[in-house]
Amino acid sequence: MASLSACMTRDAAFDLLKEHNKDPFHIEHAETVEQTMRYFAREYDPENEEFWGIVGLLHDLDWEEHDDDPMNHTVYAAKDIEAAGGSAELIRAIQTHTSDYNTDLPKPELQMEKILFATEELTGLIGAAVVMRPSKSVMDFNVKSLKKKFKDKRFAAGVSRDVIRSGAEMLGWELDELFARTIEAMQSFAPDRDTFQAE
C-alpha cells in the first residue's frame, strides 16, 4: 500500500478543526469519524492509520461555517487545509465524501475513501440512536436496533439513507455487514467516552 501523507500532525489538524468549529457536537462527530477511520485503517492499511484518522477528523471542517451551501461543502475546506499546509491527497480524500452532492469533486476510489463515504453518515445515525437508549452507550447496541432506526425515515431525518446504501455498494458489502462493522468500530473506542451527545 502506498504511503499517504497529510503533511500535518494530528495536533495541527485538531487545532484547525477547533479554529473553524465551535459547536461541541461537530467536534465530537469529527473525533468519532476519526476513530472509526483509524479502526478500519488498522485492518486495511495500518501503515497509513494516521492519514486515515486525519481524513476523518477534518472531513466536515467547513460544515459549521458553510452549512447553508451544501454544494460547496469541502470546497471551502480545501482552501483552509491548503493554507494550513495540508497535502493535496488529504484534500482529495476529504472531498470524495461529498461527490454525490457536487459531481465536480473526485469520486471515492481508495478503500479509505469508500469507507469514509459509507460510514460518515452512519456514525451519526448510530450516535443519534444511542442517545435514545437508557444506557446512552454503544456497547449494548446491535444491528437489529440500527435496522429499525434506519427504516424509520423520521428518525435522524438529516441522515441520508441513500448515501449509506451507496457506500455499502461501493465497498461490496451487504448493508448488514456495514452496520455490524461500523458498530464494532465505534465500540472499539467507546469505552473512552461511551455516551454521545444529542444533536
PDB file of C-alpha atoms in Angstrom:
ATOM      1  CA  MET A   1       0.000   0.000   0.000  1.00  0.00           C
ATOM      2  CA  ALA A   2       1.375   3.413  -0.972  1.00  0.00           C
ATOM      3  CA  SER A   3       2.391   5.748   1.829  1.00  0.00           C
ATOM      4  CA  LEU A   4      -0.001   8.671   2.257  1.00  0.00           C
ATOM      5  CA  SER A   5       0.914  11.938   3.943  1.00  0.00           C
ATOM      6  CA  ALA A   6      -1.431  14.560   5.319  1.00  0.00           C
ATOM      7  CA  CYS A   7       1.526  16.981   5.662  1.00  0.00           C
ATOM      8  CA  MET A   8       0.191  17.932   9.088  1.00  0.00           C
ATOM      9  CA  THR A   9       0.214  16.324  12.503  1.00  0.00           C
ATOM     10  CA  ARG A  10      -2.914  15.164  14.285  1.00  0.00           C
ATOM     11  CA  ASP A  11      -2.458  18.047  16.771  1.00  0.00           C
ATOM     12  CA  ALA A  12      -2.277  20.592  13.944  1.00  0.00           C
ATOM     13  CA  ALA A  13      -5.366  19.042  12.345  1.00  0.00           C
ATOM     14  CA  PHE A  14      -7.257  19.231  15.649  1.00  0.00           C
ATOM     15  CA  ASP A  15      -6.255  22.900  16.101  1.00  0.00           C
ATOM     16  CA  LEU A  16      -7.546  23.605  12.584  1.00  0.00           C
ATOM     17  CA  LEU A  17     -10.810  21.814  13.391  1.00  0.00           C
ATOM     18  CA  LYS A  18     -11.299  23.912  16.552  1.00  0.00           C
ATOM     19  CA  GLU A  19     -10.494  27.107  14.661  1.00  0.00           C
ATOM     20  CA  HIS A  20     -13.472  26.509  12.342  1.00  0.00           C
ATOM     21  CA  ASN A  21     -15.826  24.630  14.670  1.00  0.00           C
ATOM     22  CA  LYS A  22     -17.163  25.882  17.993  1.00  0.00           C
ATOM     23  CA  ASP A  23     -20.118  23.512  18.449  1.00  0.00           C
ATOM     24  CA  PRO A  24     -19.077  20.598  20.703  1.00  0.00           C
ATOM     25  CA  PHE A  25     -21.359  18.285  18.681  1.00  0.00           C
ATOM     26  CA  HIS A  26     -19.392  18.954  15.484  1.00  0.00           C
ATOM     27  CA  ILE A  27     -16.069  18.380  17.241  1.00  0.00           C
ATOM     28  CA  GLU A  28     -17.359  15.137  18.728  1.00  0.00           C
ATOM     29  CA  HIS A  29     -18.653  13.975  15.327  1.00  0.00           C
ATOM     30  CA  ALA A  30     -15.219  14.695  13.831  1.00  0.00           C
ATOM     31  CA  GLU A  31     -13.489  12.656  16.547  1.00  0.00           C
ATOM     32  CA  THR A  32     -15.993   9.808  16.161  1.00  0.00           C
ATOM     33  CA  VAL A  33     -15.331   9.602  12.424  1.00  0.00           C
ATOM     34  CA  GLU A  34     -11.579   9.894  13.078  1.00  0.00           C
ATOM     35  CA  GLN A  35     -11.614   6.922  15.440  1.00  0.00           C
ATOM     36  CA  THR A  36     -13.869   4.920  13.105  1.00  0.00           C
ATOM     37  CA  MET A  37     -11.428   5.543  10.250  1.00  0.00           C
ATOM     38  CA  ARG A  38      -8.476   4.537  12.432  1.00  0.00           C
ATOM     39  CA  TYR A  39     -10.258   1.294  13.322  1.00  0.00           C
ATOM     40  CA  PHE A  40     -10.663   0.356   9.655  1.00  0.00           C
ATOM     41  CA  ALA A  41      -7.133   1.548   8.814  1.00  0.00           C
ATOM     42  CA  ARG A  42      -5.725  -0.964  11.294  1.00  0.00           C
ATOM     43  CA  GLU A  43      -7.397  -3.699   9.240  1.00  0.00           C
ATOM     44  CA  TYR A  44      -6.835  -2.462   5.693  1.00  0.00           C
ATOM     45  CA  ASP A  45      -3.892  -0.054   5.708  1.00  0.00           C
ATOM     46  CA  PRO A  46      -2.081   0.028   9.078  1.00  0.00           C
ATOM     47  CA  GLU A  47       0.902   1.989   7.743  1.00  0.00           C
ATOM     48  CA  ASN A  48      -1.400   4.882   6.909  1.00  0.00           C
ATOM     49  CA  GLU A  49      -3.529   4.904  10.072  1.00  0.00           C
ATOM     50  CA  GLU A  50      -2.534   8.483  10.911  1.00  0.00           C
ATOM     51  CA  PHE A  51      -3.597   9.664   7.446  1.00  0.00           C
ATOM     52  CA  TRP A  52      -6.955   7.849   7.645  1.00  0.00           C
ATOM     53  CA  GLY A  53      -7.507   9.405  11.089  1.00  0.00           C
ATOM     54  CA  ILE A  54      -6.778  12.953   9.930  1.00  0.00           C
ATOM     55  CA  VAL A  55      -9.112  12.500   6.935  1.00  0.00           C
ATOM     56  CA  GLY A  56     -11.847  11.502   9.400  1.00  0.00           C
ATOM     57  CA  LEU A  57     -11.055  14.369  11.763  1.00  0.00           C
ATOM     58  CA  LEU A  58     -11.229  17.059   9.061  1.00  0.00           C
ATOM     59  CA  HIS A  59     -13.912  15.590   6.778  1.00  0.00           C
ATOM     60  CA  ASP A  60     -16.535  18.186   7.857  1.00  0.00           C
ATOM     61  CA  LEU A  61     -14.111  21.039   8.584  1.00  0.00           C
ATOM     62  CA  ASP A  62     -16.201  23.680   6.781  1.00  0.00           C
ATOM     63  CA  TRP A  63     -19.710  22.415   7.610  1.00  0.00           C
ATOM     64  CA  GLU A  64     -20.365  24.608  10.642  1.00  0.00           C
ATOM     65  CA  GLU A  65     -19.401  27.813   8.824  1.00  0.00           C
ATOM     66  CA  HIS A  66     -20.997  26.936   5.461  1.00  0.00           C
ATOM     67  CA  ASP A  67     -23.901  24.572   6.136  1.00  0.00           C
ATOM     68  CA  ASP A  68     -26.114  26.881   4.052  1.00  0.00           C
ATOM     69  CA  ASP A  69     -24.145  25.901   0.933  1.00  0.00           C
ATOM     70  CA  PRO A  70     -24.065  22.076   0.807  1.00  0.00           C
ATOM     71  CA  MET A  71     -22.995  22.070  -2.864  1.00  0.00           C
ATOM     72  CA  ASN A  72     -19.648  23.551  -1.865  1.00  0.00           C
ATOM     73  CA  HIS A  73     -19.184  21.543   1.328  1.00  0.00           C
ATOM     74  CA  THR A  74     -15.468  20.509   1.335  1.00  0.00           C
ATOM     75  CA  VAL A  75     -14.663  23.116  -1.362  1.00  0.00           C
ATOM     76  CA  TYR A  76     -14.272  25.745   1.371  1.00  0.00           C
ATOM     77  CA  ALA A  77     -12.374  23.209   3.486  1.00  0.00           C
ATOM     78  CA  ALA A  78      -9.859  22.643   0.683  1.00  0.00           C
ATOM     79  CA  LYS A  79      -8.705  26.265   0.916  1.00  0.00           C
ATOM     80  CA  ASP A  80      -8.375  26.130   4.710  1.00  0.00           C
ATOM     81  CA  ILE A  81      -6.478  22.820   4.635  1.00  0.00           C
ATOM     82  CA  GLU A  82      -4.161  24.053   1.890  1.00  0.00           C
ATOM     83  CA  ALA A  83      -3.483  27.269   3.818  1.00  0.00           C
ATOM     84  CA  ALA A  84      -2.597  25.162   6.879  1.00  0.00           C
ATOM     85  CA  GLY A  85      -0.086  23.131   4.828  1.00  0.00           C
ATOM     86  CA  GLY A  86      -2.249  20.025   4.286  1.00  0.00           C
ATOM     87  CA  SER A  87      -1.498  17.801   1.319  1.00  0.00           C
ATOM     88  CA  ALA A  88      -3.385  17.513  -1.968  1.00  0.00           C
ATOM     89  CA  GLU A  89      -4.086  13.844  -1.183  1.00  0.00           C
ATOM     90  CA  LEU A  90      -5.668  14.829   2.152  1.00  0.00           C
ATOM     91  CA  ILE A  91      -7.929  17.347   0.384  1.00  0.00           C
ATOM     92  CA  ARG A  92      -8.837  14.815  -2.324  1.00  0.00           C
ATOM     93  CA  ALA A  93      -9.754  12.116   0.206  1.00  0.00           C
ATOM     94  CA  ILE A  94     -11.988  14.530   2.148  1.00  0.00           C
ATOM     95  CA  GLN A  95     -13.705  15.824  -0.994  1.00  0.00           C
ATOM     96  CA  THR A  96     -14.673  12.327  -2.169  1.00  0.00           C
ATOM     97  CA  HIS A  97     -17.267  12.045   0.602  1.00  0.00           C
ATOM     98  CA  THR A  98     -19.341  14.895  -0.902  1.00  0.00           C
ATOM     99  CA  SER A  99     -19.016  13.788  -4.536  1.00  0.00           C
ATOM    100  CA  ASP A 100     -22.671  12.709  -4.520  1.00  0.00           C
ATOM    101  CA  TYR A 101     -23.739  16.361  -3.971  1.00  0.00           C
ATOM    102  CA  ASN A 102     -21.109  18.006  -6.158  1.00  0.00           C
ATOM    103  CA  THR A 103     -20.258  15.880  -9.181  1.00  0.00           C
ATOM    104  CA  ASP A 104     -17.202  18.060  -9.957  1.00  0.00           C
ATOM    105  CA  LEU A 105     -15.490  16.550  -6.922  1.00  0.00           C
ATOM    106  CA  PRO A 106     -13.468  13.313  -7.109  1.00  0.00           C
ATOM    107  CA  LYS A 107     -15.336  10.042  -6.566  1.00  0.00           C
ATOM    108  CA  PRO A 108     -14.149   7.575  -3.901  1.00  0.00           C
ATOM    109  CA  GLU A 109     -11.527   5.195  -5.332  1.00  0.00           C
ATOM    110  CA  LEU A 110      -9.283   4.131  -2.454  1.00  0.00           C
ATOM    111  CA  GLN A 111     -10.654   1.797   0.213  1.00  0.00           C
ATOM    112  CA  MET A 112     -10.168   4.630   2.707  1.00  0.00           C
ATOM    113  CA  GLU A 113     -12.346   6.982   0.650  1.00  0.00           C
ATOM    114  CA  LYS A 114     -15.083   4.359   0.246  1.00  0.00           C
ATOM    115  CA  ILE A 115     -15.094   3.690   3.987  1.00  0.00           C
ATOM    116  CA  LEU A 116     -15.336   7.414   4.765  1.00  0.00           C
ATOM    117  CA  PHE A 117     -18.250   7.716   2.315  1.00  0.00           C
ATOM    118  CA  ALA A 118     -20.037   4.679   3.766  1.00  0.00           C
ATOM    119  CA  THR A 119     -19.530   5.297   7.485  1.00  0.00           C
ATOM    120  CA  GLU A 120     -19.610   9.075   7.947  1.00  0.00           C
ATOM    121  CA  GLU A 121     -23.411   9.470   7.890  1.00  0.00           C
ATOM    122  CA  LEU A 122     -23.858   6.070   9.523  1.00  0.00           C
ATOM    123  CA  THR A 123     -21.851   7.044  12.617  1.00  0.00           C
ATOM    124  CA  GLY A 124     -24.241  10.000  13.000  1.00  0.00           C
ATOM    125  CA  LEU A 125     -27.260   7.694  12.809  1.00  0.00           C
ATOM    126  CA  ILE A 126     -25.726   5.306  15.352  1.00  0.00           C
ATOM    127  CA  GLY A 127     -24.836   8.203  17.649  1.00  0.00           C
ATOM    128  CA  ALA A 128     -28.404   9.568  17.466  1.00  0.00           C
ATOM    129  CA  ALA A 129     -29.863   6.119  18.180  1.00  0.00           C
ATOM    130  CA  VAL A 130     -27.524   5.504  21.111  1.00  0.00           C
ATOM    131  CA  VAL A 131     -28.596   8.761  22.805  1.00  0.00           C
ATOM    132  CA  MET A 132     -32.169   7.431  22.935  1.00  0.00           C
ATOM    133  CA  ARG A 133     -31.136   4.266  24.777  1.00  0.00           C
ATOM    134  CA  PRO A 134     -31.380   4.009  28.580  1.00  0.00           C
ATOM    135  CA  SER A 135     -27.673   3.126  28.762  1.00  0.00           C
ATOM    136  CA  LYS A 136     -26.641   6.010  26.442  1.00  0.00           C
ATOM    137  CA  SER A 137     -23.915   3.592  25.358  1.00  0.00           C
ATOM    138  CA  VAL A 138     -22.993   1.992  22.044  1.00  0.00           C
ATOM    139  CA  MET A 139     -21.666  -1.028  23.937  1.00  0.00           C
ATOM    140  CA  ASP A 140     -25.099  -2.709  24.109  1.00  0.00           C
ATOM    141  CA  PHE A 141     -26.247  -1.512  20.663  1.00  0.00           C
ATOM    142  CA  ASN A 142     -26.810  -4.030  17.868  1.00  0.00           C
ATOM    143  CA  VAL A 143     -27.610  -4.383  14.163  1.00  0.00           C
ATOM    144  CA  LYS A 144     -31.285  -5.181  14.786  1.00  0.00           C
ATOM    145  CA  SER A 145     -31.803  -1.894  16.656  1.00  0.00           C
ATOM    146  CA  LEU A 146     -29.912   0.008  13.964  1.00  0.00           C
ATOM    147  CA  LYS A 147     -32.031  -1.501  11.179  1.00  0.00           C
ATOM    148  CA  LYS A 148     -35.186  -0.256  12.908  1.00  0.00           C
ATOM    149  CA  LYS A 149     -33.810   3.275  13.098  1.00  0.00           C
ATOM    150  CA  PHE A 150     -32.538   3.101   9.518  1.00  0.00           C
ATOM    151  CA  LYS A 151     -36.019   2.169   8.235  1.00  0.00           C
ATOM    152  CA  ASP A 152     -37.711   4.955  10.218  1.00  0.00           C
ATOM    153  CA  LYS A 153     -37.133   7.921   7.899  1.00  0.00           C
ATOM    154  CA  ARG A 154     -38.397  10.375  10.503  1.00  0.00           C
ATOM    155  CA  PHE A 155     -35.623   9.348  12.893  1.00  0.00           C
ATOM    156  CA  ALA A 156     -32.456  11.451  12.367  1.00  0.00           C
ATOM    157  CA  ALA A 157     -34.088  12.646   9.143  1.00  0.00           C
ATOM    158  CA  GLY A 158     -30.964  14.556   8.123  1.00  0.00           C
ATOM    159  CA  VAL A 159     -29.020  11.313   7.698  1.00  0.00           C
ATOM    160  CA  SER A 160     -29.080  10.201   4.057  1.00  0.00           C
ATOM    161  CA  ARG A 161     -30.011   6.550   3.832  1.00  0.00           C
ATOM    162  CA  ASP A 162     -29.120   6.637   0.113  1.00  0.00           C
ATOM    163  CA  VAL A 163     -25.539   7.674   0.869  1.00  0.00           C
ATOM    164  CA  ILE A 164     -25.205   4.799   3.349  1.00  0.00           C
ATOM    165  CA  ARG A 165     -26.613   2.325   0.793  1.00  0.00           C
ATOM    166  CA  SER A 166     -24.294   3.674  -1.942  1.00  0.00           C
ATOM    167  CA  GLY A 167     -21.322   3.371   0.409  1.00  0.00           C
ATOM    168  CA  ALA A 168     -22.084  -0.268   1.173  1.00  0.00           C
ATOM    169  CA  GLU A 169     -22.406  -0.941  -2.560  1.00  0.00           C
ATOM    170  CA  MET A 170     -19.048   0.751  -3.280  1.00  0.00           C
ATOM    171  CA  LEU A 171     -17.396  -1.499  -0.705  1.00  0.00           C
ATOM    172  CA  GLY A 172     -19.155  -4.607  -1.983  1.00  0.00           C
ATOM    173  CA  TRP A 173     -20.661  -5.147   1.480  1.00  0.00           C
ATOM    174  CA  GLU A 174     -24.218  -6.072   2.416  1.00  0.00           C
ATOM    175  CA  LEU A 175     -25.931  -3.345   4.423  1.00  0.00           C
ATOM    176  CA  ASP A 176     -25.955  -5.612   7.494  1.00  0.00           C
ATOM    177  CA  GLU A 177     -22.196  -6.057   7.226  1.00  0.00           C
ATOM    178  CA  LEU A 178     -21.637  -2.304   7.027  1.00  0.00           C
ATOM    179  CA  PHE A 179     -23.912  -1.844  10.059  1.00  0.00           C
ATOM    180  CA  ALA A 180     -22.175  -4.551  12.101  1.00  0.00           C
ATOM    181  CA  ARG A 181     -18.665  -3.399  11.263  1.00  0.00           C
ATOM    182  CA  THR A 182     -19.393   0.274  11.944  1.00  0.00           C
ATOM    183  CA  ILE A 183     -20.971  -0.578  15.316  1.00  0.00           C
ATOM    184  CA  GLU A 184     -17.880  -2.690  16.134  1.00  0.00           C
ATOM    185  CA  ALA A 185     -15.642   0.217  15.118  1.00  0.00           C
ATOM    186  CA  MET A 186     -17.500   2.578  17.444  1.00  0.00           C
ATOM    187  CA  GLN A 187     -17.484   0.032  20.272  1.00  0.00           C
ATOM    188  CA  SER A 188     -13.700  -0.233  19.926  1.00  0.00           C
ATOM    189  CA  PHE A 189     -13.208   3.331  21.203  1.00  0.00           C
ATOM    190  CA  ALA A 190     -16.481   3.873  23.076  1.00  0.00           C
ATOM    191  CA  PRO A 191     -15.096   2.826  26.487  1.00  0.00           C
ATOM    192  CA  ASP A 192     -13.114   6.097  26.401  1.00  0.00           C
ATOM    193  CA  ARG A 193     -16.318   8.101  26.069  1.00  0.00           C
ATOM    194  CA  ASP A 194     -19.296   5.862  25.667  1.00  0.00           C
ATOM    195  CA  THR A 195     -22.008   8.487  25.598  1.00  0.00           C
ATOM    196  CA  PHE A 196     -22.923  10.534  22.564  1.00  0.00           C
ATOM    197  CA  GLN A 197     -24.387  13.995  22.610  1.00  0.00           C
ATOM    198  CA  ALA A 198     -27.793  14.528  21.099  1.00  0.00           C
ATOM    199  CA  GLU A 199     -27.790  16.767  18.051  1.00  0.00           C
TER     200      GLU A 199
END
